[in-house]
Coordinates of C-alpha atoms and ligand atoms in Angstrom, one line a residue:
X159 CA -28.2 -25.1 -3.7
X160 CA -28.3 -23.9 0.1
X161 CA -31.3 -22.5 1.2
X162 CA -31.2 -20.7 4.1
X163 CA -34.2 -21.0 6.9
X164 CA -34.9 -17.2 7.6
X165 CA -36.4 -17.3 4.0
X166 CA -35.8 -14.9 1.0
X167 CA -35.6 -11.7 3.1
X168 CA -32.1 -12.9 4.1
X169 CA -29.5 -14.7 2.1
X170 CA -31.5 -16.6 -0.5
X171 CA -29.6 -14.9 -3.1
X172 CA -27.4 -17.7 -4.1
X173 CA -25.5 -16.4 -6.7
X174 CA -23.3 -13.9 -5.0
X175 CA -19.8 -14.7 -7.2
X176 CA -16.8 -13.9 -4.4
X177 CA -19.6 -14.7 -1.7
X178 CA -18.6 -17.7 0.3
X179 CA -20.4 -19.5 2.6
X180 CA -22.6 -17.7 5.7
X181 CA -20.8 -16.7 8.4
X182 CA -21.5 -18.7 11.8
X183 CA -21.5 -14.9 13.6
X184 CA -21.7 -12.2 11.8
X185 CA -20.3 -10.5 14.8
X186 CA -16.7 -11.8 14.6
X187 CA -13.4 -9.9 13.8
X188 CA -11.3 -12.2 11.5
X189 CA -7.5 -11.2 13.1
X190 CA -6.0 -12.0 10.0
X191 CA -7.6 -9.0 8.7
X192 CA -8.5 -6.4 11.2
X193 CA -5.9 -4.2 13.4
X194 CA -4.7 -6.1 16.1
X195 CA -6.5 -4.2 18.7
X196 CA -9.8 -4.6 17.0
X197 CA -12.6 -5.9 19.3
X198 CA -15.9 -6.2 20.3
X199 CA -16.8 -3.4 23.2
X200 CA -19.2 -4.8 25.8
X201 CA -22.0 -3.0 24.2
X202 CA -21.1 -4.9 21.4
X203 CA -19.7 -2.0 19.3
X204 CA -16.3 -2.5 17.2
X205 CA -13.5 -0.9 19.5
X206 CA -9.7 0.3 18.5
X207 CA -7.3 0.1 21.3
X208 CA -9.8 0.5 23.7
X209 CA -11.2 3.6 21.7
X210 CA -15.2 2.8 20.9
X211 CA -15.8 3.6 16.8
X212 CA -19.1 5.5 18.2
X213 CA -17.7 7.8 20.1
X214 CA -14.6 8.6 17.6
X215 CA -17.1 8.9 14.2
X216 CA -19.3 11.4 16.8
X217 CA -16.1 13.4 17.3
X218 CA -14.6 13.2 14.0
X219 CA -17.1 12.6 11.4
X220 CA -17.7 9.8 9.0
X221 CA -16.3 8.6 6.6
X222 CA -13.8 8.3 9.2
X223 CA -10.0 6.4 8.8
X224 CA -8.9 4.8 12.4
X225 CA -5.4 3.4 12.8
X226 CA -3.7 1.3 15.2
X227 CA -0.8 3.0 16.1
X228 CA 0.2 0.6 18.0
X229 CA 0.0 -2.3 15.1
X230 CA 1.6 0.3 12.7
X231 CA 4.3 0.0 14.9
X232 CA 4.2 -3.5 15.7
X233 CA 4.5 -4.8 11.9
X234 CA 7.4 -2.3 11.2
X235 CA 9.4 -3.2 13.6
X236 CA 9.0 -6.6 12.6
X237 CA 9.1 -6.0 9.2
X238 CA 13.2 -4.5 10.5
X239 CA 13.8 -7.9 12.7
X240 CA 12.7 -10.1 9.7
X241 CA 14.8 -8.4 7.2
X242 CA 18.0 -6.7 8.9
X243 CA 19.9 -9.8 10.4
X244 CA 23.9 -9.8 10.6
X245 CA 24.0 -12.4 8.0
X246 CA 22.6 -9.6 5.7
X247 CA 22.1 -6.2 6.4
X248 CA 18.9 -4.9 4.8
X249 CA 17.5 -1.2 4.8
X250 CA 13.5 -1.1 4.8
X251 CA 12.4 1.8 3.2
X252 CA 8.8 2.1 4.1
X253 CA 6.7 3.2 0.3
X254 CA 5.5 6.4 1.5
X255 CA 2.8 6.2 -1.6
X256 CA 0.6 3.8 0.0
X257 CA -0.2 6.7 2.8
X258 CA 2.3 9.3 4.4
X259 CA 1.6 11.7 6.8
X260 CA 4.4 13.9 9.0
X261 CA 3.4 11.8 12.3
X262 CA 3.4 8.2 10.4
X263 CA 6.8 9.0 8.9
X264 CA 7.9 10.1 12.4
X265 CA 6.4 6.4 13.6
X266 CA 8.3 4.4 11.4
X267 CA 11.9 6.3 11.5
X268 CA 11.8 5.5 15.1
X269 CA 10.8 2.2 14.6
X270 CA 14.1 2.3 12.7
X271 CA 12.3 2.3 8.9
X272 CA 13.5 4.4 6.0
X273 CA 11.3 6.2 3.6
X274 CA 10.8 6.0 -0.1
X275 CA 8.6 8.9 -1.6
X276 CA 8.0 9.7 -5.5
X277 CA 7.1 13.0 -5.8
X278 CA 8.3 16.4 -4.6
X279 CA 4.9 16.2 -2.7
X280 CA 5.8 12.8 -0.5
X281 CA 9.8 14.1 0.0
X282 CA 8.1 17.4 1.6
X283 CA 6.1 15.0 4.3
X284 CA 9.1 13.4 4.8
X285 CA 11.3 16.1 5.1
X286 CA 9.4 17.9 7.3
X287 CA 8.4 14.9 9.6
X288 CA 12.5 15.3 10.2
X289 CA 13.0 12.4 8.2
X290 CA 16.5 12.1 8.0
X291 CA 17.5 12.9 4.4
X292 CA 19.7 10.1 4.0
X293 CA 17.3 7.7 4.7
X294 CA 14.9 8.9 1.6
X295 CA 15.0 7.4 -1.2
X296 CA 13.4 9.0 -4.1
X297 CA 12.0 7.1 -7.4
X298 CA 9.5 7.7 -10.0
X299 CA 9.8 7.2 -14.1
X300 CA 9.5 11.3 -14.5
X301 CA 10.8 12.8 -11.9
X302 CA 10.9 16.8 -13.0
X303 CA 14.3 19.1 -12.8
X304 CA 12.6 20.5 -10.0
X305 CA 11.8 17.4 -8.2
X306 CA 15.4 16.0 -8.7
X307 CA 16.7 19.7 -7.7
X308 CA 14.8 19.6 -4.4
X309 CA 16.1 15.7 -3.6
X310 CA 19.5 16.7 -4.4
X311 CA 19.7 19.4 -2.3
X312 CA 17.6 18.0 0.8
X313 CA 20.1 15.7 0.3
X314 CA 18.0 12.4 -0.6
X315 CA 20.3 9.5 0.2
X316 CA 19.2 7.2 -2.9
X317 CA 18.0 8.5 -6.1
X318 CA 16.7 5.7 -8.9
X319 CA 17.4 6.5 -12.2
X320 CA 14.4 5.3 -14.3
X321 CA 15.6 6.5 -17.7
X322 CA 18.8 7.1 -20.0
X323 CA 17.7 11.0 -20.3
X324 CA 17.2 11.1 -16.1
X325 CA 21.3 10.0 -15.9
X326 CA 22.0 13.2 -18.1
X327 CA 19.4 15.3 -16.2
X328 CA 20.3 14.4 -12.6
X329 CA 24.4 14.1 -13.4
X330 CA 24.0 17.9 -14.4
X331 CA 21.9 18.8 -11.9
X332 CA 24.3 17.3 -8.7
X333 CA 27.5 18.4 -11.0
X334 CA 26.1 22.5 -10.7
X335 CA 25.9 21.9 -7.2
X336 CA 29.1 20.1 -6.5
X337 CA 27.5 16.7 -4.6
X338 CA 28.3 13.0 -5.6
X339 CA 24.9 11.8 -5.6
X340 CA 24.4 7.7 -4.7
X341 CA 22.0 6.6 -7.1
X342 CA 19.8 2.9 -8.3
X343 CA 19.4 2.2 -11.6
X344 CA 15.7 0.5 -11.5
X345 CA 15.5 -2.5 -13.8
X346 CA 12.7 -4.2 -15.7
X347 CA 13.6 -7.7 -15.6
X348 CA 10.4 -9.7 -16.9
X349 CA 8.4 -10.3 -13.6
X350 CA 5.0 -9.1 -13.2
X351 CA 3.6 -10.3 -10.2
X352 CA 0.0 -10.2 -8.7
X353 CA -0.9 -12.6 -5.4
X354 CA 0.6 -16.4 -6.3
X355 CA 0.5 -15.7 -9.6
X356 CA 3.4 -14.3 -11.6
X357 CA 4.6 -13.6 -15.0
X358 CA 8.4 -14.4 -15.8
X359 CA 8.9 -12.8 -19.4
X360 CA 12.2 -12.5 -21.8
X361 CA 10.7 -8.7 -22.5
X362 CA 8.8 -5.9 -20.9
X363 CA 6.2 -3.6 -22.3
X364 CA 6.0 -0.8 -19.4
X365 CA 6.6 2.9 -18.4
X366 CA 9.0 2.0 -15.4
X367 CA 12.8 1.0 -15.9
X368 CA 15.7 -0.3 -18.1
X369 CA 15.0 -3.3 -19.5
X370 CA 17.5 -6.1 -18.9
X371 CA 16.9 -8.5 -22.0
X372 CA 17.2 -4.9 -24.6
X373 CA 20.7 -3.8 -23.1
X374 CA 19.3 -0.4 -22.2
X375 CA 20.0 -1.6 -18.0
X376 CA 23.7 -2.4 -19.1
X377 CA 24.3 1.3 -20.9
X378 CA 22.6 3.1 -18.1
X379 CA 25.3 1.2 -16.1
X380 CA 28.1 1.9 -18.3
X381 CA 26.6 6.2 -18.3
X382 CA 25.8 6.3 -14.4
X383 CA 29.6 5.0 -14.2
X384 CA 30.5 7.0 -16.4
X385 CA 28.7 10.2 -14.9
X386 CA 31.4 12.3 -13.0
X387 CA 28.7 13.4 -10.5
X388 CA 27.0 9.9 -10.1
X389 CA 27.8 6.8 -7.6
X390 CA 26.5 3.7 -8.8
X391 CA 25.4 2.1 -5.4
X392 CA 23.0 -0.7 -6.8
X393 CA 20.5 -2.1 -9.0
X394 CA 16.5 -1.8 -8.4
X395 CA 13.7 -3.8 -9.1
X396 CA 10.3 -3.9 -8.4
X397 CA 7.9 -6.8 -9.4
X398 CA 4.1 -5.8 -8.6
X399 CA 2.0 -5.6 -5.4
X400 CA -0.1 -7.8 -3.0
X401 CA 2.7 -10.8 -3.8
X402 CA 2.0 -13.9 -1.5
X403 CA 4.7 -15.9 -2.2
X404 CA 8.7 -15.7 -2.4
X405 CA 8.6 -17.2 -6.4
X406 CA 8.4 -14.0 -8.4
X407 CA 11.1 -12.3 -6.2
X408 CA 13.1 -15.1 -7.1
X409 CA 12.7 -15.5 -10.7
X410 CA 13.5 -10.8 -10.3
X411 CA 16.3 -11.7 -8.3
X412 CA 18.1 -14.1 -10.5
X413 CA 17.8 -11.8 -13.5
X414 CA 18.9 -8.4 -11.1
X415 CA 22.0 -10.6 -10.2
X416 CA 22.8 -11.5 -13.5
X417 CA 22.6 -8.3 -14.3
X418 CA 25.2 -6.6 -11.1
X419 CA 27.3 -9.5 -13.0
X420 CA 27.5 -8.3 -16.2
X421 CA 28.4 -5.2 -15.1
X422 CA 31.4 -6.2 -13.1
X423 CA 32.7 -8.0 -16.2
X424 CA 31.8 -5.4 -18.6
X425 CA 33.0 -2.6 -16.3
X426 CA 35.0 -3.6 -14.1
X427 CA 32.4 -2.5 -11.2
X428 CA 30.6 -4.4 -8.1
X429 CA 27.6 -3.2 -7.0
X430 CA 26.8 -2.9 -3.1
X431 CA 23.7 -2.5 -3.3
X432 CA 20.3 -4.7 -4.3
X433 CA 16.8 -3.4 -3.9
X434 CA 13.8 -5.8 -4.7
X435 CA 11.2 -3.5 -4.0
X436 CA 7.6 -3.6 -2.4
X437 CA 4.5 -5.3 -3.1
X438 CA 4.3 -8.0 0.0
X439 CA 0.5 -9.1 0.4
X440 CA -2.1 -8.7 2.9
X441 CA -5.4 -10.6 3.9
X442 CA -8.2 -8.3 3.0
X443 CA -10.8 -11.0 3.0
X444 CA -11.3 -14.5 5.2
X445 CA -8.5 -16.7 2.8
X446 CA -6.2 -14.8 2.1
X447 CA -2.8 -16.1 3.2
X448 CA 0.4 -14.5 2.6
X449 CA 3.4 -15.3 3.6
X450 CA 4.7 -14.1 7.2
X451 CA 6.8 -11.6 7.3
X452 CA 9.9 -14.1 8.8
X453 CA 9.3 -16.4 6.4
X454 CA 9.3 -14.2 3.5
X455 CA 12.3 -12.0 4.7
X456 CA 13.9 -15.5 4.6
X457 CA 12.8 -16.9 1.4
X458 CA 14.5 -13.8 -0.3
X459 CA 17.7 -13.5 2.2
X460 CA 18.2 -17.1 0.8
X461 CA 18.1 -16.1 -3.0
X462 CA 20.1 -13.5 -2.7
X463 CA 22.9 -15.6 -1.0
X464 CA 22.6 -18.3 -3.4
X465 CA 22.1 -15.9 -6.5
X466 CA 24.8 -14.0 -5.3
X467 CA 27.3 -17.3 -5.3
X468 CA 26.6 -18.5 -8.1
X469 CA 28.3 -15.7 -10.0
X470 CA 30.5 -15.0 -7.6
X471 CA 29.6 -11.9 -6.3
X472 CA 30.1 -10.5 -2.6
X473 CA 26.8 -10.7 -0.6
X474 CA 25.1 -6.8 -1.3
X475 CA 23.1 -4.7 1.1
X476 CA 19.4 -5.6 0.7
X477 CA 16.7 -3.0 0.2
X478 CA 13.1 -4.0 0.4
X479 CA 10.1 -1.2 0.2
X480 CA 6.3 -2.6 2.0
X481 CA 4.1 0.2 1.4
X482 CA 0.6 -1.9 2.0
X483 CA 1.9 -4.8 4.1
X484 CA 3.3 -2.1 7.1
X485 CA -0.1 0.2 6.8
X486 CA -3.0 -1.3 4.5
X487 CA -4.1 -3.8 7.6
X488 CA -3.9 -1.2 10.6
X489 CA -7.1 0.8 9.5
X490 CA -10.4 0.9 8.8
X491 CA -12.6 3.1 7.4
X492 CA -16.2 3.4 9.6
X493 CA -19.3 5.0 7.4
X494 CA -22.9 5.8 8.4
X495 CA -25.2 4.0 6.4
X496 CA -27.6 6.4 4.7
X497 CA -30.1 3.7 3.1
X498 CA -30.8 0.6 2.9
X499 CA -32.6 -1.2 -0.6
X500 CA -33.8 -4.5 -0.8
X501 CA -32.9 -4.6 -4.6
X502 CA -34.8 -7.9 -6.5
X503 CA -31.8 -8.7 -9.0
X504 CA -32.9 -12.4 -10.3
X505 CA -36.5 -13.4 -9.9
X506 CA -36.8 -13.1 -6.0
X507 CA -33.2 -12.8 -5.1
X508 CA -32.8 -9.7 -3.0
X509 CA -29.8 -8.1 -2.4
X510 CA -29.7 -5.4 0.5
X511 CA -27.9 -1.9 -1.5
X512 CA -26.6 -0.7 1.7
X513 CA -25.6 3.6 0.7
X514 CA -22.8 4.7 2.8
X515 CA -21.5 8.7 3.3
X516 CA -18.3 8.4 1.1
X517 CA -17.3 5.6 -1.7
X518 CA -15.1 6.0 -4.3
X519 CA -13.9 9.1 -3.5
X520 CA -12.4 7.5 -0.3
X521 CA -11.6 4.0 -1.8
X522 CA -11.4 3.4 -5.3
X523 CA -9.5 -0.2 -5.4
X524 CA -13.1 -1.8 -5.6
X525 CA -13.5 0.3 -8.9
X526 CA -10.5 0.5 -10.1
X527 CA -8.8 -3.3 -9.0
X528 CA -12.1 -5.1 -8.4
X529 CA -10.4 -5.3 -5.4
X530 CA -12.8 -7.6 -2.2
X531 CA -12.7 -6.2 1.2
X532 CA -14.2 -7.4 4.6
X533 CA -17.1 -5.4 6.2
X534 CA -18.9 -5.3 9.4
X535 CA -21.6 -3.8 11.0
X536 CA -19.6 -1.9 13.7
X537 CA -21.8 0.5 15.8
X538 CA -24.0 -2.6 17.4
X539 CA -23.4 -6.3 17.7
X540 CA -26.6 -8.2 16.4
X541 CA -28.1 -11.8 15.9
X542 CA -29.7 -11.0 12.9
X543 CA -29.6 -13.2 10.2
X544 CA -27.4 -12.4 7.5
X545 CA -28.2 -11.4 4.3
X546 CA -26.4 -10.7 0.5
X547 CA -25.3 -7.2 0.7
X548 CA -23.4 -4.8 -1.3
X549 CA -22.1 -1.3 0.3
X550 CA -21.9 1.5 -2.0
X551 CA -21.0 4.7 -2.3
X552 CA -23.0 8.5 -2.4
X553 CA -21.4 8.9 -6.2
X554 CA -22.8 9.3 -9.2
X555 CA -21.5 6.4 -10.8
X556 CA -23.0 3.0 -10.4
X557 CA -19.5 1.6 -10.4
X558 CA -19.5 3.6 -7.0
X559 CA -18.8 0.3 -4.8
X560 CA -17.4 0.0 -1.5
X561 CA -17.6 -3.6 -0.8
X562 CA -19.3 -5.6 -3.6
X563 CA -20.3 -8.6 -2.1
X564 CA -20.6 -9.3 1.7
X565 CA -23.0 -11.0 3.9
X566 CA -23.7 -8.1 6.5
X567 CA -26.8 -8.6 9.1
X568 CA -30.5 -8.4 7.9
X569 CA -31.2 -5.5 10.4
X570 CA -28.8 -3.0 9.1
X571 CA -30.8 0.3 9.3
X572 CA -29.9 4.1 8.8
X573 CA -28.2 5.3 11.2
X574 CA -25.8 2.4 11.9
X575 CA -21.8 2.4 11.1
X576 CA -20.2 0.1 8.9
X577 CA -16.4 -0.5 9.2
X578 CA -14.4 -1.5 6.3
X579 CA -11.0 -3.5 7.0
X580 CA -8.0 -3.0 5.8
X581 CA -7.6 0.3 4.5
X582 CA -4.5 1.8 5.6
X583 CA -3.4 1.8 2.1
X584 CA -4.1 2.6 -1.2
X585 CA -7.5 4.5 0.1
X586 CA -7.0 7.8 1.8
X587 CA -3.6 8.2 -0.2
X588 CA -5.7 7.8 -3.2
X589 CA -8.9 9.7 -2.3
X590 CA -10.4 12.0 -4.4
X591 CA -12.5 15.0 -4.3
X592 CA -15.0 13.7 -6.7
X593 CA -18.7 15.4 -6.9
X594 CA -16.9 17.7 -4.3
X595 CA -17.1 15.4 -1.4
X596 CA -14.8 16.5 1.7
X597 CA -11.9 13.9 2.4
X598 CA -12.1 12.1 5.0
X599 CA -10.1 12.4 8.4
X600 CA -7.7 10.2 9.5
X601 CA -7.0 9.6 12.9
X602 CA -5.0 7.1 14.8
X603 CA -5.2 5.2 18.2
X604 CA -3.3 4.0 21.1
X605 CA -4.1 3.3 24.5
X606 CA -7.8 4.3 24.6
X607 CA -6.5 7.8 23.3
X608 CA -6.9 9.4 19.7
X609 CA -4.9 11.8 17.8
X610 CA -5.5 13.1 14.1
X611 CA -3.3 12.0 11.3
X612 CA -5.1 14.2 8.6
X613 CA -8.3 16.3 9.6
X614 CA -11.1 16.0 7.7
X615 CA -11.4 18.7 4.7
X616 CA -13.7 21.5 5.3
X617 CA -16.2 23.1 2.2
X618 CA -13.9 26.1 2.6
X619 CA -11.2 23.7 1.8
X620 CA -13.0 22.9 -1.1
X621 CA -13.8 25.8 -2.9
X622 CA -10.5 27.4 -1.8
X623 CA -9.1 26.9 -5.2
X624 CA -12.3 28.2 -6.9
X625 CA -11.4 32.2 -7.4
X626 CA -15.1 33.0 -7.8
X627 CA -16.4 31.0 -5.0
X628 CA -14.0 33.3 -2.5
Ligands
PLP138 C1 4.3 0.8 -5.0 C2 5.7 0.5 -4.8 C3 6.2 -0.1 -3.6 C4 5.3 -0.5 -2.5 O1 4.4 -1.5 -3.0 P1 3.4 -2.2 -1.9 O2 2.6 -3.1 -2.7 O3 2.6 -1.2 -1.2 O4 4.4 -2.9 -1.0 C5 7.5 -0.3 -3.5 N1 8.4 0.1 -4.4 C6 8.0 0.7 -5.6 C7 9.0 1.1 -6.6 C8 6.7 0.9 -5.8 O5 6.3 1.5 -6.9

């Protein structure tokens, strides 16, 4: 067992579980995880494209979301170059669910993106970003008559059919209104994937899709075909999220191909289309190591070609759909620290409770995913010593956890900001207003320069949907 020389004060608790080793400088910015344009300022605060966290949290409030416009832009466009080569045309629709505003949508169209939204609530953003319609694709496992009403006549390029009752529901709804409407059918072929990790399975037990193995993928086939105001364009799948490695996407892409197969020898129809989904990784902590984007991109180009040949079957249009891998490593969220508790939790072993101004309201993936994040002290560099800390939350909830185990400086005090990486997705988009907390802004940056994505909501916002509180 290490012992560390600044005594018990600072790090002697050993016992930390995801805790690695100390940190040679607490100071440092790991670029595999923070926005590209993340730095140290002279005065030792964490800067933003040039933009000091200071002076924006002053401005804007904390908790506070800060993107890298530039970075946003950056990994899209790559994510496009990677994917959409002449040897096979891909469309990347960007998953508007892991965080969509009207000016991020606007972002990534020009950066030559599509967008994929699941409610009527993310086709409005999109629509009224001037998102072209034909470049929305609109999925979901119920969507409502409304919702497909209001896709079908904004127009939604791609609709995925998630059930046998949806093919009825949306043929009647584009028949009424005279339109051909180009449509997925979203498969569940057997792959659940998670990081490296995947699980290939002959069955599925889940809400989303038409499962392969039962035959209920080839009758929603044989009924979209069949559907006078239907176009079978392609087959869907989608496998899980934070993936690291090509292997999963394989083991989907086999089965999906298999599948556009069986349908051209049952039915006498080729698909044109194939859309393997979202759920590329990200590094949220030092260690984390998924695949780059051109690698990736080329691992599954390469499937599909070979899947594709071995049962003869013309090379289709790829789809993908990043949410998290275009947005989740752009941000960070910056909180005041409130107070500080040395907290004896084994005989002498402190751990530093470090309170924070938001929490689970603002990111719940610690709660909910046990999900590990990266934290810094951003408002002051420092040569403290480090010691085992845990951020949490202002909630009522002892589950309320920001960041359960980091080593952060001894000296963190009151009054000093924290910044949590990676949280461009997954955090705002899934914020709550929980023990009525405002949610937070979120505001992006580019060239010393920042603009707001989402203001930050006001008490009157709060108790605007309380009829005796007006
Ligand atoms: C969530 C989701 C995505 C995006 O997942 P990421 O992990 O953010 O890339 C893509 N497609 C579908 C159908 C999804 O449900």
């Amino acid at each position: 067992m290490a012992t560390h020389p600044a005594g018990p004060r600072s790090g002697a608790l050993q016992h930390a579980p995801s805790l690695g080793n100390q940190p040679n400088d607490l100071n440092q910015l790991d670029p595999a995880v923070w926005p590209a344009s993340a730095t140290r300022a002279a005065n030792g605060e964490i800067q933003i494209a040039g933009v000091g966290i200071s002076a924006l949290a002053e401005q804007y409030g904390t908790p506070l979301f800060i993107m890298d416009e530039v970075d946003v832009r950056t990994r899209a466009r790559n994510y496009v170059a990677a994917y959409d080569t002449t040897e096979m045309p891909t469309d990347v629709y960007y998953a508007g669910k892991a965080f969509l505003t009207t000016t991020l949508a606007k972002w990534l169209t020009e950066e030559g993106l599509h967008i994929d939204v699941c409610t009527a609530g993310e086709l409005e953003v999109a629509l009224r970003a001037g998102v072209d319609p034909a470049k929305i694709l609109f999925h979901g496992n119920n969507k409502s008559v409304a919702e497909l009403e209001k896709a079908v006549d904004a127009g939604v390029g791609r609709i995925v059919i998630d059930s046998l009752i949806e093919i009825e529901r949306l043929n009647k709804v584009a028949a009424l209104r005279g339109v051909t409407q180009q449509v997925f059918i979203r498969l569940t072929v057997g792959v659940e994937a998670h990081t490296h990790e995947f699980i290939a399975t002959a069955h599925e037990d889940q809400k989303f899709g038409l499962s392969v193995s039962s035959g209920a993928a080839l009758a929603a086939a044989e009924a979209v075909i069949a559907a006078e105001a239907l176009s079978l364009v392609g087959l869907h799948s989608h496998i899980g999220s934070q993936i690291f490695d090509a292997a999963g996407f394989e083991v989907a892409a086999h089965r999906v191909v298999d599948m556009a197969a069986k349908i051209r020898d049952e039915f006498d129809f080729t698909v044109t289309e194939l859309n393997l989904g979202g759920g590329m990784g990200i590094a949220y902590v030092e260690g984390d190591d998924p695949i780059n984007v051109n690698h990736m991109a080329k691992a599954i180009h390469d499937i599909v070609i070979t899947e594709c040949a071995r049962v003869h079957l013309p090379v289709p249009k790829l789809c993908v759909e990043p949410g998290r891998a275009i947005v989740g490593g752009t941000a960070i969220t910056v909180y005041e620290v409130g107070t500080v508790k040395p907290v004896d939790v084994d005989g002498g072993n402190i751990r530093h409770y470090l309170s924070v101004d938001g929490g689970m309201s603002d990111n719940i993936r610690t709660a909910l995913y046990d999900a590990e994040y990266t934290v810094a002290l951003a408002s002051r560099s420092t040569d403290s010593v480090a010691a085992v800390s845990r951020v949490v939350g202002k909630h009522c909830e002892s589950g309320d956890i920001v960041v359960r185990d980091a080593w952060l400086p001894a000296d963190v005090a009151p009054g000093d900001l924290l910044a949590v990486a990676a949280t461009g997705a997954y955090c705002r988009a899934m914020a709550s207003n929980y023990n009525y907390l405002p949610r937070p802004a979120v505001v992006s940056v580019r060239d010393g320069q920042s603009q707001v994505l989402l203001r930050r909501e006001t008490m009157d916002d709060l108790l605007a949907l309380d009829p005796g509180a007006l």
